mmCIF file of C-alpha atoms in Angstrom:
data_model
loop_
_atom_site.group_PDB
_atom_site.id
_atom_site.type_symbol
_atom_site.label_atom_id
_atom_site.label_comp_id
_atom_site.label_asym_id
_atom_site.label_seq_id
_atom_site.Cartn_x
_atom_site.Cartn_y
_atom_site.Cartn_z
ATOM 1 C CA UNK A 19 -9.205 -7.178 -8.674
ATOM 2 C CA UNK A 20 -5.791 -7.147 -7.149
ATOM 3 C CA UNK A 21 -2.463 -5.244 -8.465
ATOM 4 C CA UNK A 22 0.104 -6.532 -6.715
ATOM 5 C CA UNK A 23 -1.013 -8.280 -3.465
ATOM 6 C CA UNK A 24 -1.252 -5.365 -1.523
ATOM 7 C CA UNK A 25 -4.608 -3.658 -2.745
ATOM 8 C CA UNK A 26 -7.809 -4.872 -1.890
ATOM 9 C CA UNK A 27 -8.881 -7.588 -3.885
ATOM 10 C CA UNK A 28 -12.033 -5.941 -4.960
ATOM 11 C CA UNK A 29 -13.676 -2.203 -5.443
ATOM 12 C CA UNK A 30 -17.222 -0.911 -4.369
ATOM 13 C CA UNK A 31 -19.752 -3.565 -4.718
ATOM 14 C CA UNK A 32 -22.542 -2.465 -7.089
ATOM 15 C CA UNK A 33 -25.098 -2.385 -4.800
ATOM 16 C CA UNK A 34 -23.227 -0.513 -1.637
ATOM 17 C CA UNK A 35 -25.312 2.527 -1.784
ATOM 18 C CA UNK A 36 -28.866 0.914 -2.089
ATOM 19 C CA UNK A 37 -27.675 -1.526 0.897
ATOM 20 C CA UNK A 38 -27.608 1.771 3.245
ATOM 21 C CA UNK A 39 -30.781 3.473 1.339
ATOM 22 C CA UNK A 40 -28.661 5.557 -1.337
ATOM 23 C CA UNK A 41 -25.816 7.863 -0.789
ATOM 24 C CA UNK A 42 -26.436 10.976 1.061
ATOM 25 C CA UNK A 43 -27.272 13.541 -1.669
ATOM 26 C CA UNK A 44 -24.876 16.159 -2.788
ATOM 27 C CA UNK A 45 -27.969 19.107 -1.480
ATOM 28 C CA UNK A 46 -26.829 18.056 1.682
ATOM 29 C CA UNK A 47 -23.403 18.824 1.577
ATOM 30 C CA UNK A 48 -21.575 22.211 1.662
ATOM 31 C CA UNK A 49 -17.623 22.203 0.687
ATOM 32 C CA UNK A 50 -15.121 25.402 0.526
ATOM 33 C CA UNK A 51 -11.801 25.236 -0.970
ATOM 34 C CA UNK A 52 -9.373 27.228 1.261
ATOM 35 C CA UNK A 53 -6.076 28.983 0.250
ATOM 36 C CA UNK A 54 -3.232 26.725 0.003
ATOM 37 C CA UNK A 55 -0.019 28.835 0.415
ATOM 38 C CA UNK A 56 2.159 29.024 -2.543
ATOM 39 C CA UNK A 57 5.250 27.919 -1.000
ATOM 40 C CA UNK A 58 3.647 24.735 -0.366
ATOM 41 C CA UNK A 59 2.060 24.350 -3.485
ATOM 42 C CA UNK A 60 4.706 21.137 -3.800
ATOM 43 C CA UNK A 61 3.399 19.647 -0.819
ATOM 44 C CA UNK A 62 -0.486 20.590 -0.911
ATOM 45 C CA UNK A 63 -2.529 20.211 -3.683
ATOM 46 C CA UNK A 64 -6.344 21.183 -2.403
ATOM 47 C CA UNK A 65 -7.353 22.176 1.211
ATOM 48 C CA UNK A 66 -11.172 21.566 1.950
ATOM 49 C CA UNK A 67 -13.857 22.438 4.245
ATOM 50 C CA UNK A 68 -16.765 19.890 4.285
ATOM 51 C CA UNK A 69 -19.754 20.296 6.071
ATOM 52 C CA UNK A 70 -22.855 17.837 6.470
ATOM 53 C CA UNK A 71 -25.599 18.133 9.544
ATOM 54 C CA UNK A 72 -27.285 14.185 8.741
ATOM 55 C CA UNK A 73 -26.873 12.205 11.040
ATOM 56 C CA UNK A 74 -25.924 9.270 9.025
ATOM 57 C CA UNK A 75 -23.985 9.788 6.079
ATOM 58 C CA UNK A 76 -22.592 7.635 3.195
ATOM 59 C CA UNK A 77 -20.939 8.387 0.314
ATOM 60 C CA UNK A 78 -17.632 6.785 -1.857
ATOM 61 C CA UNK A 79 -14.196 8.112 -1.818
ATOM 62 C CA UNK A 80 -12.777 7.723 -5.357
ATOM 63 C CA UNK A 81 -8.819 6.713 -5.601
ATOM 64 C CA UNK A 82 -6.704 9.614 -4.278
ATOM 65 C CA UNK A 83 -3.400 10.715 -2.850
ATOM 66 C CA UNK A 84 -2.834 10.793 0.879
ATOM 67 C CA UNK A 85 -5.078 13.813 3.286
ATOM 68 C CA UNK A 86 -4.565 14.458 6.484
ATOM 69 C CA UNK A 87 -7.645 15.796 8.438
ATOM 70 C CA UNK A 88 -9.465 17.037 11.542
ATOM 71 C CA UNK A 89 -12.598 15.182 11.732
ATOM 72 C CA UNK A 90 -13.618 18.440 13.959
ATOM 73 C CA UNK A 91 -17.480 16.465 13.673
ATOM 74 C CA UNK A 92 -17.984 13.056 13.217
ATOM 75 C CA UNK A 93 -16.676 9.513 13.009
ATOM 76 C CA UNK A 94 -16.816 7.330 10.576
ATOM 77 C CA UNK A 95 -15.558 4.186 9.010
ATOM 78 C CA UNK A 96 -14.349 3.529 5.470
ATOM 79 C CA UNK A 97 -14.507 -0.041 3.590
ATOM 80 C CA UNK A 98 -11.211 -1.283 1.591
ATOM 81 C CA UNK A 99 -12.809 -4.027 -1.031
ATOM 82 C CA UNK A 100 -15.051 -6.308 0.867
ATOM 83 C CA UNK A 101 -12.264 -7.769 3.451
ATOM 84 C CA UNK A 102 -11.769 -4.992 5.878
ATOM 85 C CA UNK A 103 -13.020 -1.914 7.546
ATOM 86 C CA UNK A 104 -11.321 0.981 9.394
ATOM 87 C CA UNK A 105 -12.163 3.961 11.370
ATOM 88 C CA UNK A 106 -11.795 7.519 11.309
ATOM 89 C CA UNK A 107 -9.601 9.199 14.377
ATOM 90 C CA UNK A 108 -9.985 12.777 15.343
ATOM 91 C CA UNK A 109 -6.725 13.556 13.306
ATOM 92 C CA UNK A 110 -6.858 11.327 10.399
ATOM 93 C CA UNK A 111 -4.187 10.621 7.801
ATOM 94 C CA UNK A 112 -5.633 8.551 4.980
ATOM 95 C CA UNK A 113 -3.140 7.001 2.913
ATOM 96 C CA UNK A 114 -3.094 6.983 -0.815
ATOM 97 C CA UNK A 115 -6.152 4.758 -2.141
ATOM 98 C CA UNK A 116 -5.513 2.848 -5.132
ATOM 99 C CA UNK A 117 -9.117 2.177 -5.664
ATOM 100 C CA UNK A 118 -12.165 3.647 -4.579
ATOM 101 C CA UNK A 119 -13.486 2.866 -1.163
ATOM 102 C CA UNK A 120 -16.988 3.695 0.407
ATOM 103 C CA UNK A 121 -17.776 5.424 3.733
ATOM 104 C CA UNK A 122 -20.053 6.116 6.567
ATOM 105 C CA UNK A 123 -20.471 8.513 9.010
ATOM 106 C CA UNK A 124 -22.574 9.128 11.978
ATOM 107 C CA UNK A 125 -22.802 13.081 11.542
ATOM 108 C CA UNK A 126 -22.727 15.786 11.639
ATOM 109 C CA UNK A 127 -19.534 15.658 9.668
ATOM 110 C CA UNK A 128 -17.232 18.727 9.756
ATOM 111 C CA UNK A 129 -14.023 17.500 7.823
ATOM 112 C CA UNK A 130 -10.626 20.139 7.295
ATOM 113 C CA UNK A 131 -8.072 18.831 5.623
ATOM 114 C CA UNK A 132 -5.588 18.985 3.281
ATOM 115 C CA UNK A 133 -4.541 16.657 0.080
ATOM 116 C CA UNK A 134 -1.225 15.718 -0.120
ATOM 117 C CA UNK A 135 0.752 15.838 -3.344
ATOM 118 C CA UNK A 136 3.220 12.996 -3.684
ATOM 119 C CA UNK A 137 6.129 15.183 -2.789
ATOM 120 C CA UNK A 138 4.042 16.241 0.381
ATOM 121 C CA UNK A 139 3.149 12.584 1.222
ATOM 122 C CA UNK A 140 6.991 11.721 0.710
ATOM 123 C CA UNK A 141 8.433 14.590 3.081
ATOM 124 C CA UNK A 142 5.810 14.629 5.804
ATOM 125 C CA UNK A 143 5.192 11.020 6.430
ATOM 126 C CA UNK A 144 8.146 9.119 5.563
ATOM 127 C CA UNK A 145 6.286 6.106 4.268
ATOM 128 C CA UNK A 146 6.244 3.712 1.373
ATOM 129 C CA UNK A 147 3.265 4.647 -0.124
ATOM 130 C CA UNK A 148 2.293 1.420 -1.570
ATOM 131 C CA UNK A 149 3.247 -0.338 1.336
ATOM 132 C CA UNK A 150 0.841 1.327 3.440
ATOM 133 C CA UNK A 151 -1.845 2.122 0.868
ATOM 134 C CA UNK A 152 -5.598 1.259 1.326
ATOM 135 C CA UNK A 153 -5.631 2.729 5.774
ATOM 136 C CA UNK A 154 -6.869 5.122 7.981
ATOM 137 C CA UNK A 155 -4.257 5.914 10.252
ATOM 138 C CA UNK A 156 -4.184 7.561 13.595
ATOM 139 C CA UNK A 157 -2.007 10.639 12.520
ATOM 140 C CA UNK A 158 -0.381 10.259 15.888
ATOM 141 C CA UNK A 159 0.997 6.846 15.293
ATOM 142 C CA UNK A 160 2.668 7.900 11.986
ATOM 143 C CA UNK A 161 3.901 11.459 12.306
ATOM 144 C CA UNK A 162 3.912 11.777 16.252
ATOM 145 C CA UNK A 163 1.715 13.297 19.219
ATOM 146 C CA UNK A 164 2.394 16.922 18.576
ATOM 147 C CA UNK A 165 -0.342 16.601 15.672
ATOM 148 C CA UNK A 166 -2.607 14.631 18.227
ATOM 149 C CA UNK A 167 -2.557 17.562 20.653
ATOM 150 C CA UNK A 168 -2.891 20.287 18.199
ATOM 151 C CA UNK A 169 -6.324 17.952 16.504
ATOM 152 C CA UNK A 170 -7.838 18.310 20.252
ATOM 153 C CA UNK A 171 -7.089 21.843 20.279
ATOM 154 C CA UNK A 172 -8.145 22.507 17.355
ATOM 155 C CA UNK A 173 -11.335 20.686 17.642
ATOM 156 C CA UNK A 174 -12.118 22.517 20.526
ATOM 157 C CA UNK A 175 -11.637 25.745 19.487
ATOM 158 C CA UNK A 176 -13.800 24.441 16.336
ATOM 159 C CA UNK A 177 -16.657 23.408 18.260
ATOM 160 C CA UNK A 178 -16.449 26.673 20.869
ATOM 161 C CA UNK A 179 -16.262 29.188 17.940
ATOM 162 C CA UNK A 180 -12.839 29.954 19.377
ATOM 163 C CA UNK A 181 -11.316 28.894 15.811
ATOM 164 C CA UNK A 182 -12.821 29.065 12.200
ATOM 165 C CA UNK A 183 -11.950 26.260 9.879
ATOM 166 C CA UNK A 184 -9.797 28.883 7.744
ATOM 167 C CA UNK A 185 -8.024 29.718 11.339
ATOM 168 C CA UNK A 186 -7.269 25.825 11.422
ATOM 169 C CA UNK A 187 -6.552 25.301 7.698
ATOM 170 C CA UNK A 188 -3.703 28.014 7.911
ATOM 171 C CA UNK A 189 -2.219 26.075 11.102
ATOM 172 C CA UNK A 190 -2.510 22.616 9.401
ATOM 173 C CA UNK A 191 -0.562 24.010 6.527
ATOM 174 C CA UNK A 192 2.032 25.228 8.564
ATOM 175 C CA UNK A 193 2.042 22.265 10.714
ATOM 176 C CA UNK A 194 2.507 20.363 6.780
ATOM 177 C CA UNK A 195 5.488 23.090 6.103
ATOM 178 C CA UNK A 196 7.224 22.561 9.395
ATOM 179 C CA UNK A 197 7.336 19.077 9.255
ATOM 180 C CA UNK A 198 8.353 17.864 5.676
ATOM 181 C CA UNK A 199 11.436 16.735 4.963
ATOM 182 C CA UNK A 200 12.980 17.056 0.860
ATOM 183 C CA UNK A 201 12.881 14.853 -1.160
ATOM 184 C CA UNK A 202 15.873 13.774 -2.896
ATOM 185 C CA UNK A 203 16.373 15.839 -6.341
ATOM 186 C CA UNK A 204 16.859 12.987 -8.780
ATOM 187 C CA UNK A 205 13.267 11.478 -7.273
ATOM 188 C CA UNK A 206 11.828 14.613 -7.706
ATOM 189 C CA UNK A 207 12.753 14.817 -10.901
ATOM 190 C CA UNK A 208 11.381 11.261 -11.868
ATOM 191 C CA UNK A 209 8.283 12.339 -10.684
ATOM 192 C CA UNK A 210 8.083 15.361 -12.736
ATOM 193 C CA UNK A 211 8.728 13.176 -15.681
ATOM 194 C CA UNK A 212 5.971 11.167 -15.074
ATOM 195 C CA UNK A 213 3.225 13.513 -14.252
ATOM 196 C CA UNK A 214 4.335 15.103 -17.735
ATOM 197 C CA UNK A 215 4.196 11.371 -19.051
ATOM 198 C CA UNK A 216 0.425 11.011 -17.219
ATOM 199 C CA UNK A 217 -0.570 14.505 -18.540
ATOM 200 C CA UNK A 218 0.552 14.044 -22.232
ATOM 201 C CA UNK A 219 -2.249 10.949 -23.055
ATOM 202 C CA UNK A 220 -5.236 9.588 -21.496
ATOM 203 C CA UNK A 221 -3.543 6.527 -22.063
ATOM 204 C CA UNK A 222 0.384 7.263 -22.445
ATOM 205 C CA UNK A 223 2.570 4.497 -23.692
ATOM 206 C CA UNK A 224 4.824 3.042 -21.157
ATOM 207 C CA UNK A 225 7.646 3.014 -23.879
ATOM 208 C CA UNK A 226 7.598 6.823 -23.460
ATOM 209 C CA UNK A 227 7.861 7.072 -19.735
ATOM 210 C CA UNK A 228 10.631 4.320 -19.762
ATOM 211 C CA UNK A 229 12.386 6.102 -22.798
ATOM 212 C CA UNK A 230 12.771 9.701 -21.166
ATOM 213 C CA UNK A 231 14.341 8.025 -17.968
ATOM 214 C CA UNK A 232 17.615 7.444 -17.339
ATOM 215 C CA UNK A 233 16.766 4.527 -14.994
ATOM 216 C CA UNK A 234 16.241 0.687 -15.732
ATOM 217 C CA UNK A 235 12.157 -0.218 -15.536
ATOM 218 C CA UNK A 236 12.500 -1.699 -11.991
ATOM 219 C CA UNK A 237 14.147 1.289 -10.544
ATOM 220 C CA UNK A 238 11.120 2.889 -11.997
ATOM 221 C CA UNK A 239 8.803 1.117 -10.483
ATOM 222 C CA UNK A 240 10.540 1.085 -6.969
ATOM 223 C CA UNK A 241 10.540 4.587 -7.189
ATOM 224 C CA UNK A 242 6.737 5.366 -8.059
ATOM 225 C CA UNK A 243 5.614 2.740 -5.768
ATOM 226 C CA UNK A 244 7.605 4.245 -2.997
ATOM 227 C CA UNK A 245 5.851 7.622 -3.838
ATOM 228 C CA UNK A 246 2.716 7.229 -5.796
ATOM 229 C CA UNK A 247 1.941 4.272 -4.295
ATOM 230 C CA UNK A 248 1.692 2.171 -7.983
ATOM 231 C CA UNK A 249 3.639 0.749 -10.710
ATOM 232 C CA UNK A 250 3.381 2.602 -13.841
ATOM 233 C CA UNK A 251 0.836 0.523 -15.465
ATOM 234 C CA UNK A 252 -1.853 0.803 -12.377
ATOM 235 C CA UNK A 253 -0.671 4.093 -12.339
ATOM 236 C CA UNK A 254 -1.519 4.853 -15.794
ATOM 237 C CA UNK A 255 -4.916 2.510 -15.118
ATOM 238 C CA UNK A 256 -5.931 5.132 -12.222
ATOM 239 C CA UNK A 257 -5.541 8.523 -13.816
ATOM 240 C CA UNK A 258 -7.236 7.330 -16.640
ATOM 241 C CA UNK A 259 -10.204 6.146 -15.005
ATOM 242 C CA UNK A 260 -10.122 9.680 -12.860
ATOM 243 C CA UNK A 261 -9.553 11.903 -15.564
ATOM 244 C CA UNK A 262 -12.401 10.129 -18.119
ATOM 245 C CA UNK A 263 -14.551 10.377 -15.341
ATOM 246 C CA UNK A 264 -13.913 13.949 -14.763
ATOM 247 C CA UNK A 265 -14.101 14.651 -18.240
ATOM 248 C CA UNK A 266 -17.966 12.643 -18.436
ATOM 249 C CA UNK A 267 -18.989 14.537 -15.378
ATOM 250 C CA UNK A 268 -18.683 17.929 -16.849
ATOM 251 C CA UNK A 269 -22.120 19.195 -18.276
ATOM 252 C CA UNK A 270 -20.666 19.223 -22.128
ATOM 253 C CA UNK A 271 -17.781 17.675 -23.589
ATOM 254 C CA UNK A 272 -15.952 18.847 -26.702
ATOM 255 C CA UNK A 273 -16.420 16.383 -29.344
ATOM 256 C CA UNK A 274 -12.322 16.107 -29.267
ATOM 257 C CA UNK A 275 -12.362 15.638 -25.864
ATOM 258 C CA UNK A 276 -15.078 12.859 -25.983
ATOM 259 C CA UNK A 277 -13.218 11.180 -28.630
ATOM 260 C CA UNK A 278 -10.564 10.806 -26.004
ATOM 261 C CA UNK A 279 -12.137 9.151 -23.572
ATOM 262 C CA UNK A 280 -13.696 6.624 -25.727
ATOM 263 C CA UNK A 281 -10.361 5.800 -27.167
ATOM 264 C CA UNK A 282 -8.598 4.928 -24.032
ATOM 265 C CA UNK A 283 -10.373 2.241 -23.555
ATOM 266 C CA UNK A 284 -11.184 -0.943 -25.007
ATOM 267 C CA UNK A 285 -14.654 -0.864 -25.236
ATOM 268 C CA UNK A 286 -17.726 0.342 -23.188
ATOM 269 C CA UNK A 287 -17.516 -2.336 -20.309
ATOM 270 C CA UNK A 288 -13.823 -2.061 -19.761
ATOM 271 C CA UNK A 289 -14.946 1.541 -19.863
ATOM 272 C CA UNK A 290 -17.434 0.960 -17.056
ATOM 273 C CA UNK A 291 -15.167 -1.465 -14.928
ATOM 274 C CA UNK A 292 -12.712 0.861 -14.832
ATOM 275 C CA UNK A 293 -14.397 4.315 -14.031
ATOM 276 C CA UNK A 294 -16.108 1.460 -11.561
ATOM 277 C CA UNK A 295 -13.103 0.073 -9.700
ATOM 278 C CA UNK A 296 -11.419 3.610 -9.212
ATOM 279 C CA UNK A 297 -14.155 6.070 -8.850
ATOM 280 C CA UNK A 298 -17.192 4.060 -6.966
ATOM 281 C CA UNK A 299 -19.611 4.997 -10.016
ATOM 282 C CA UNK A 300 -20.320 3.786 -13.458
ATOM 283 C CA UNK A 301 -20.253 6.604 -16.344
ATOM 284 C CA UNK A 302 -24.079 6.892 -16.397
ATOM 285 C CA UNK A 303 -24.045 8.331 -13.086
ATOM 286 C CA UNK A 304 -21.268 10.157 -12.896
ATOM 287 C CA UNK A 305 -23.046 13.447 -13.093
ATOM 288 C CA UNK A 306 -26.782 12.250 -11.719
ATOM 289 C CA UNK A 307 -25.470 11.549 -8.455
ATOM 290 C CA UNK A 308 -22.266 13.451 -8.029
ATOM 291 C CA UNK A 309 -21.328 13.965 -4.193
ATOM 292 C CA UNK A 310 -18.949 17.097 -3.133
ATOM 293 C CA UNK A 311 -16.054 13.697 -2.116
ATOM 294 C CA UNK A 312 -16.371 12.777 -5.924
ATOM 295 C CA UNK A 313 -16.150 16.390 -7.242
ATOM 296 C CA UNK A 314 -13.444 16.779 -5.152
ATOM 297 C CA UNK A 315 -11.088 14.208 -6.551
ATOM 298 C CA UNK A 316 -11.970 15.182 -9.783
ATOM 299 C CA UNK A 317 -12.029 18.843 -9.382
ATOM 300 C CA UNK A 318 -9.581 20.421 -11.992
ATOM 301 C CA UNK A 319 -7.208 21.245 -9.251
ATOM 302 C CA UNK A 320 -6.723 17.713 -8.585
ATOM 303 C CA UNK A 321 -5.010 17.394 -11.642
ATOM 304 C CA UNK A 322 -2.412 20.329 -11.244
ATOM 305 C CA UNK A 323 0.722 18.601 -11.106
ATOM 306 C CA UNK A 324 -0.398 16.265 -14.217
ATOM 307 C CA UNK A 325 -1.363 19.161 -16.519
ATOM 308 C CA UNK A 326 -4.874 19.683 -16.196
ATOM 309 C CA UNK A 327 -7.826 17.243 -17.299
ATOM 310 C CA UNK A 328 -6.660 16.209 -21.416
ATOM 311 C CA UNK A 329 -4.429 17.579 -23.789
ATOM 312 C CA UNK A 330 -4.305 16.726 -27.083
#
């Protein structure tokens, strides 16, 4: 399934996991949230600690914004669709995904990184996201060798005891500060408008976020591709796959809350294909086999800038 060209032309295959013998159980992983600094809570939305001592590891990345991490342990590779394969650098800066995309990693695996929020994406990087969705990128190519240098540093000092990972998450974060640009105020503000668009409905009307703009629909589109990486409509398509999933993953649902999630979609197997193409599981399993990757792109705090899991 392809958007607009530029996205793989396919998501996880159904069988990915029992190909490699199942993904790595969740027992096996230990994650930490670490403190992002309020005056870059624009530009950071999570900061992460994951730890896994296997020596071979696999596991599916649902649909995300753009990280940037120190593999301080491991390498890996990650699959986009069925047509191509890239890996993992000691500083890593994973673009926005606009589907989910599987792993592996020959551990242990000590990622620290940081997710970026559009805005974040925007000022640091520079890039079109949609233009250079779907990659693993050297962080050196894109934002320069300073960050290249201070990855082998702080690998080091990682790996000697020298440094702790919230000793390196604090210096990533000010690395992040440092080196964003602003974003123009009238994009900004489009992009407030339609994470309060995203947040009102699991499945908003694109009248509404066209209504409330004072731009024509292809300057709209220009714009979110440019920073979210989508048009409106895959847009729409991948936060509601994310947030229903979150939503089914929780151990209970409020009856209103389970109403929503049935309503935004057509029926059960457009219900599974989507949850499918953007988070790498079907429904059932959503909480069976839930990895610390998955709970971490669907962790409430992923949602922050778009209001949370549902409203009504």
């Amino acid at each position: 399934m392809s958007f607009d060209g530029r996205e793989p032309k396919s998501g996880v295959p159904s069988d990915w996991g029992k190909q490699r013998g199942g993904l790595t159980p969740s027992a096996s992983f230990t994650v930490d949230y670490l403190p992002v600094p309020t005056h870059l809570f624009d530009y950071i939305t999570t900061m992460y600690w994951f730890r896994c001592e296997d020596s071979e590891i696999s596991d599916i990345q649902p649909a995300s914004i753009g990280h940037l991490s120190l593999f301080a342990k491991g390498e890996g590779t990650m699959y986009f669709g069925e047509e191509r394969s890239e890996p993992s650098h000691r500083m890593s800066l994973l673009t926005p995904l606009s589907i989910a995309a599987p792993f592996e990693v020959q551990g242990p695996f000590h990622p620290i990184g940081a997710a970026l929020t559009p805005l974040g994406w925007a000022g640091l990087t520079g890039l079109h996201a949609a233009q250079h969705s779907n990659h693993i990128y050297r962080a050196e190519d894109t934002l320069g060798g300073e960050i290249g240098r201070l990855g082998e540093i702080w690998s080091e000092g990682y790996r000697s005891g020298a440094l702790s990972a919230q000793d390196i998450a604090a210096a990533l974060a000010d690395y992040i500060g440092a080196n964003s640009k602003t974003v123009p105020a009238r994009h900004r503000d489009l992009i407030a408008a339609t994470n309060r668009w995203l947040a009102a409905d699991l499945d908003p009307d694109l009248d509404d976020l066209y209504d409330s703009l004072g731009y024509s629909r292809r300057q709209v589109q220009r714009v979110l591709e440019q920073y979210l990486g989508l048009p409106p409509v895959a847009l729409k398509r991948k936060y509601r796959a994310l947030r229903a999933a979150a939503l089914l993953s929780l151990p209970e649902l409020a009856p209103d809350f389970e109403r929503q999630v049935y309503d935004a979609f057509f029926d059960q197997p457009h219900r599974i294909r989507e949850i499918g193409l953007f988070v790498g599981r079907t429904p059932a399993r959503l909480s069976d086999d839930a990895s610390p990757f998955l709970s971490e792109m669907l962790d409430t705090q992923n949602f922050r800038e778009i209001g949370g899991l549902a409203k009504n």
